[in-house]
PDB file of C-alpha atoms in Angstrom:
ATOM      1  CA  MET A   1     119.680 104.201 139.758  1.00  0.00           C
ATOM      2  CA  HIS A   2     119.987 103.403 136.506  1.00  0.00           C
ATOM      3  CA  ASP A   3     119.885 106.214 134.060  1.00  0.00           C
ATOM      4  CA  ALA A   4     116.782 105.540 131.224  1.00  0.00           C
ATOM      5  CA  GLN A   5     117.841 103.914 128.283  1.00  0.00           C
ATOM      6  CA  PRO A   6     116.518 104.781 124.084  1.00  0.00           C
ATOM      7  CA  LEU A   7     113.403 102.915 123.458  1.00  0.00           C
ATOM      8  CA  PRO A   8     114.250 101.467 120.138  1.00  0.00           C
ATOM      9  CA  VAL A   9     113.072 103.399 117.075  1.00  0.00           C
ATOM     10  CA  ASP A  10     109.795 101.608 116.392  1.00  0.00           C
ATOM     11  CA  ARG A  11     108.892 101.711 120.168  1.00  0.00           C
ATOM     12  CA  GLN A  12     109.274 106.117 119.129  1.00  0.00           C
ATOM     13  CA  ARG A  13     106.734 105.306 116.310  1.00  0.00           C
ATOM     14  CA  PRO A  14     103.513 106.490 117.180  1.00  0.00           C
ATOM     15  CA  ARG A  15     101.095 102.974 115.486  1.00  0.00           C
ATOM     16  CA  ILE A  16      99.829 103.304 111.906  1.00  0.00           C
ATOM     17  CA  ALA A  17      97.416 101.285 109.960  1.00  0.00           C
ATOM     18  CA  LEU A  18      97.034 100.832 105.828  1.00  0.00           C
ATOM     19  CA  ARG A  19      94.569  98.791 104.003  1.00  0.00           C
ATOM     20  CA  GLN A  20      95.828  95.622 102.334  1.00  0.00           C
ATOM     21  CA  ALA A  21      95.330  97.118  98.778  1.00  0.00           C
ATOM     22  CA  ASP A  22      97.821 100.467  99.578  1.00  0.00           C
ATOM     23  CA  GLN A  23     100.338  98.058 101.482  1.00  0.00           C
ATOM     24  CA  GLN A  24     100.824  95.615  98.246  1.00  0.00           C
ATOM     25  CA  ALA A  25     101.069  99.315  96.196  1.00  0.00           C
ATOM     26  CA  LEU A  26     103.675 100.372  98.517  1.00  0.00           C
ATOM     27  CA  LEU A  27     105.512  97.519  98.528  1.00  0.00           C
ATOM     28  CA  ALA A  28     106.101  97.530  94.738  1.00  0.00           C
ATOM     29  CA  ILE A  29     107.070 101.308  95.371  1.00  0.00           C
ATOM     30  CA  ALA A  30     109.535  99.945  97.752  1.00  0.00           C
ATOM     31  CA  TYR A  31     110.939  97.701  96.061  1.00  0.00           C
ATOM     32  CA  GLY A  32     110.905  99.012  93.128  1.00  0.00           C
ATOM     33  CA  GLY A  33     113.153 102.181  94.189  1.00  0.00           C
ATOM     34  CA  LEU A  34     115.461  99.738  95.875  1.00  0.00           C
ATOM     35  CA  LEU A  35     117.992 100.150  92.902  1.00  0.00           C
ATOM     36  CA  SER A  36     117.235 104.452  92.377  1.00  0.00           C
ATOM     37  CA  ASP A  37     117.117 105.352  96.307  1.00  0.00           C
ATOM     38  CA  ALA A  38     117.891 102.867  98.622  1.00  0.00           C
ATOM     39  CA  ARG A  39     117.579 104.225 101.525  1.00  0.00           C
ATOM     40  CA  SER A  40     113.609 106.172 101.138  1.00  0.00           C
ATOM     41  CA  ALA A  41     113.054 102.749  99.228  1.00  0.00           C
ATOM     42  CA  GLY A  42     114.465 101.079 102.927  1.00  0.00           C
ATOM     43  CA  ALA A  43     112.127 104.100 104.978  1.00  0.00           C
ATOM     44  CA  LEU A  44     109.198 103.091 103.302  1.00  0.00           C
ATOM     45  CA  LEU A  45     109.910  99.370 103.554  1.00  0.00           C
ATOM     46  CA  PHE A  46     110.711  99.769 107.657  1.00  0.00           C
ATOM     47  CA  GLU A  47     107.367 101.685 107.604  1.00  0.00           C
ATOM     48  CA  VAL A  48     104.761  99.180 105.258  1.00  0.00           C
ATOM     49  CA  SER A  49     106.937  96.387 107.663  1.00  0.00           C
ATOM     50  CA  ARG A  50     105.379  98.150 111.154  1.00  0.00           C
ATOM     51  CA  ALA A  51     101.821  98.955 109.899  1.00  0.00           C
ATOM     52  CA  ASP A  52      98.569  97.862 111.204  1.00  0.00           C
ATOM     53  CA  ILE A  53      97.379  96.415 108.077  1.00  0.00           C
ATOM     54  CA  VAL A  54      92.998  97.046 108.326  1.00  0.00           C
ATOM     55  CA  SER A  55      90.565  95.094 105.334  1.00  0.00           C
ATOM     56  CA  ASP A  56      90.292  96.883 102.449  1.00  0.00           C
ATOM     57  CA  ALA A  57      86.223  97.377 103.262  1.00  0.00           C
ATOM     58  CA  GLU A  58      87.175  99.264 106.349  1.00  0.00           C
ATOM     59  CA  PRO A  59      87.054 103.374 105.871  1.00  0.00           C
ATOM     60  CA  SER A  60      90.115 104.623 106.597  1.00  0.00           C
ATOM     61  CA  MET A  61      91.088 107.966 107.803  1.00  0.00           C
ATOM     62  CA  THR A  62      94.850 107.305 107.982  1.00  0.00           C
ATOM     63  CA  ILE A  63      97.499 109.000 105.335  1.00  0.00           C
ATOM     64  CA  SER A  64      97.090 106.770 102.028  1.00  0.00           C
ATOM     65  CA  LEU A  65      98.868 106.348  97.883  1.00  0.00           C
ATOM     66  CA  GLY A  66      96.760 110.118  97.504  1.00  0.00           C
ATOM     67  CA  SER A  67      95.562 111.119 100.215  1.00  0.00           C
ATOM     68  CA  ARG A  68      95.500 114.843 100.424  1.00  0.00           C
ATOM     69  CA  VAL A  69      97.620 116.092 103.786  1.00  0.00           C
ATOM     70  CA  LEU A  70      97.508 118.908 106.006  1.00  0.00           C
ATOM     71  CA  PHE A  71     100.980 118.955 108.489  1.00  0.00           C
ATOM     72  CA  ARG A  72     102.792 121.121 110.496  1.00  0.00           C
ATOM     73  CA  ASP A  73     106.831 120.759 110.680  1.00  0.00           C
ATOM     74  CA  ASP A  74     107.219 122.119 114.242  1.00  0.00           C
ATOM     75  CA  ARG A  75     110.604 124.019 113.608  1.00  0.00           C
ATOM     76  CA  ALA A  76     107.435 126.181 111.239  1.00  0.00           C
ATOM     77  CA  ALA A  77     105.378 128.110 111.532  1.00  0.00           C
ATOM     78  CA  SER A  78     103.132 127.382 108.972  1.00  0.00           C
ATOM     79  CA  PRO A  79     101.082 124.479 107.603  1.00  0.00           C
ATOM     80  CA  GLN A  80     101.545 123.313 104.708  1.00  0.00           C
ATOM     81  CA  TRP A  81      98.966 121.011 102.060  1.00  0.00           C
ATOM     82  CA  ILE A  82     100.581 118.294 100.223  1.00  0.00           C
ATOM     83  CA  THR A  83      99.320 115.016  98.339  1.00  0.00           C
ATOM     84  CA  LEU A  84     101.083 112.007  99.009  1.00  0.00           C
ATOM     85  CA  VAL A  85     101.603 109.880  95.062  1.00  0.00           C
ATOM     86  CA  HIS A  86     103.302 107.237  93.380  1.00  0.00           C
ATOM     87  CA  PRO A  87     106.841 108.618  92.873  1.00  0.00           C
ATOM     88  CA  ARG A  88     106.519 109.024  88.759  1.00  0.00           C
ATOM     89  CA  LEU A  89     103.125 111.305  89.226  1.00  0.00           C
ATOM     90  CA  ALA A  90     105.512 113.577  91.789  1.00  0.00           C
ATOM     91  CA  ARG A  91     104.928 117.326  90.721  1.00  0.00           C
ATOM     92  CA  ALA A  92     106.842 119.010  93.689  1.00  0.00           C
ATOM     93  CA  ASP A  93     105.141 122.665  91.741  1.00  0.00           C
ATOM     94  CA  ALA A  94     101.163 121.219  92.416  1.00  0.00           C
ATOM     95  CA  GLY A  95     102.259 120.168  95.732  1.00  0.00           C
ATOM     96  CA  GLU A  96     102.644 116.649  95.223  1.00  0.00           C
ATOM     97  CA  VAL A  97     104.616 114.564  97.344  1.00  0.00           C
ATOM     98  CA  SER A  98     106.369 111.199  96.600  1.00  0.00           C
ATOM     99  CA  VAL A  99     106.001 108.292  98.282  1.00  0.00           C
ATOM    100  CA  LEU A 100     109.390 107.265  98.322  1.00  0.00           C
ATOM    101  CA  THR A 101     111.341 110.501  99.842  1.00  0.00           C
ATOM    102  CA  PRO A 102     111.366 110.718 103.956  1.00  0.00           C
ATOM    103  CA  LEU A 103     108.473 113.177 104.023  1.00  0.00           C
ATOM    104  CA  GLY A 104     106.657 110.759 101.746  1.00  0.00           C
ATOM    105  CA  ALA A 105     107.581 107.274 104.099  1.00  0.00           C
ATOM    106  CA  ALA A 106     107.580 109.194 107.047  1.00  0.00           C
ATOM    107  CA  LEU A 107     103.413 110.340 106.342  1.00  0.00           C
ATOM    108  CA  ILE A 108     101.955 107.245 105.169  1.00  0.00           C
ATOM    109  CA  GLY A 109      99.471 105.476 107.309  1.00  0.00           C
ATOM    110  CA  LEU A 110      99.185 108.464 110.057  1.00  0.00           C
ATOM    111  CA  ALA A 111      96.689 110.064 111.223  1.00  0.00           C
ATOM    112  CA  LYS A 112      95.232 113.842 112.091  1.00  0.00           C
ATOM    113  CA  GLY A 113      96.624 114.747 115.259  1.00  0.00           C
ATOM    114  CA  GLN A 114      99.901 111.838 115.384  1.00  0.00           C
ATOM    115  CA  ASN A 115     103.530 113.158 115.692  1.00  0.00           C
ATOM    116  CA  ILE A 116     106.165 111.769 113.750  1.00  0.00           C
ATOM    117  CA  ARG A 117     110.003 112.408 113.900  1.00  0.00           C
ATOM    118  CA  CYS A 118     112.462 112.060 110.181  1.00  0.00           C
ATOM    119  CA  PRO A 119     115.126 113.759 108.773  1.00  0.00           C
ATOM    120  CA  ASP A 120     115.020 116.180 106.336  1.00  0.00           C
ATOM    121  CA  ARG A 121     117.221 116.645 103.130  1.00  0.00           C
ATOM    122  CA  HIS A 122     119.547 118.229 104.774  1.00  0.00           C
ATOM    123  CA  GLY A 123     121.013 115.583 107.955  1.00  0.00           C
ATOM    124  CA  GLY A 124     118.397 117.429 110.412  1.00  0.00           C
ATOM    125  CA  GLU A 125     115.242 116.289 111.266  1.00  0.00           C
ATOM    126  CA  LEU A 126     111.489 117.243 111.525  1.00  0.00           C
ATOM    127  CA  SER A 127     109.010 116.800 114.130  1.00  0.00           C
ATOM    128  CA  LEU A 128     105.964 116.336 111.824  1.00  0.00           C
ATOM    129  CA  THR A 129     102.153 117.034 113.206  1.00  0.00           C
ATOM    130  CA  VAL A 130      98.788 116.002 110.779  1.00  0.00           C
ATOM    131  CA  MET A 131      96.124 118.588 111.059  1.00  0.00           C
ATOM    132  CA  GLU A 132      94.140 116.891 108.652  1.00  0.00           C
ATOM    133  CA  VAL A 133      93.709 113.856 105.994  1.00  0.00           C
ATOM    134  CA  SER A 134      91.766 113.791 103.247  1.00  0.00           C
ATOM    135  CA  PRO A 135      90.832 110.834 101.216  1.00  0.00           C
ATOM    136  CA  PRO A 136      92.335 110.256  97.748  1.00  0.00           C
ATOM    137  CA  SER A 137      90.084 112.372  95.189  1.00  0.00           C
ATOM    138  CA  LYS A 138      88.675 109.694  92.414  1.00  0.00           C
ATOM    139  CA  ALA A 139      90.719 112.169  89.244  1.00  0.00           C
ATOM    140  CA  LEU A 140      93.716 111.246  91.790  1.00  0.00           C
ATOM    141  CA  GLU A 141      92.831 107.238  92.341  1.00  0.00           C
ATOM    142  CA  ARG A 142      92.586 107.275  88.220  1.00  0.00           C
ATOM    143  CA  ARG A 143      96.111 108.111  87.925  1.00  0.00           C
ATOM    144  CA  LEU A 144      97.170 105.894  90.606  1.00  0.00           C
ATOM    145  CA  GLU A 145      95.642 103.342  88.747  1.00  0.00           C
ATOM    146  CA  PRO A 146      98.491 100.505  87.237  1.00  0.00           C
ATOM    147  CA  LYS A 147      99.115 101.258  83.765  1.00  0.00           C
TER     148      LYS A 147
END
C-alpha cells in the first residue's frame, strides 16, 4: 500500500474568480510591491495567476478590492469584518486591510462559504472561512480610482 502524497499547494486551495479590471489592478499592486514586500507581493501574484478571470460585466459576489468581508479564523470564536483595499488606503483602525498582506492576498477572489489557509504574522497558519461578501461601496470605489 502506498502512502498518500499531499496535493500540491495550488490544488489544496479553493477556486477563485476575479473580474478583468480587478486582475489588472491587482497585478499592478503586486508588481509595485515586489521591492518593498516581496513575500506578500509573491503571494498576491500567485493568487491572481490561479484565478478564473470573468468579464467585468458579470455580477460578482467574490471578494475584490473594496469588498467588505465577514470572515472567521477557524481557531477564533468571533467573526471579523474588514474591507479589502489598495495598500495606500489601508487603515487598520477603520478595519481596512491591504490586499498586499498575507490575509488580503488569501481572501481575494473567494466567495461566501469558501475556506483557505494562509500564514499569520507569527509564522503560524490561519484557516479562514468567508461568511459574507458585500460589493465595494461607491464612496470606496472613488477612493480606489487611480490618481
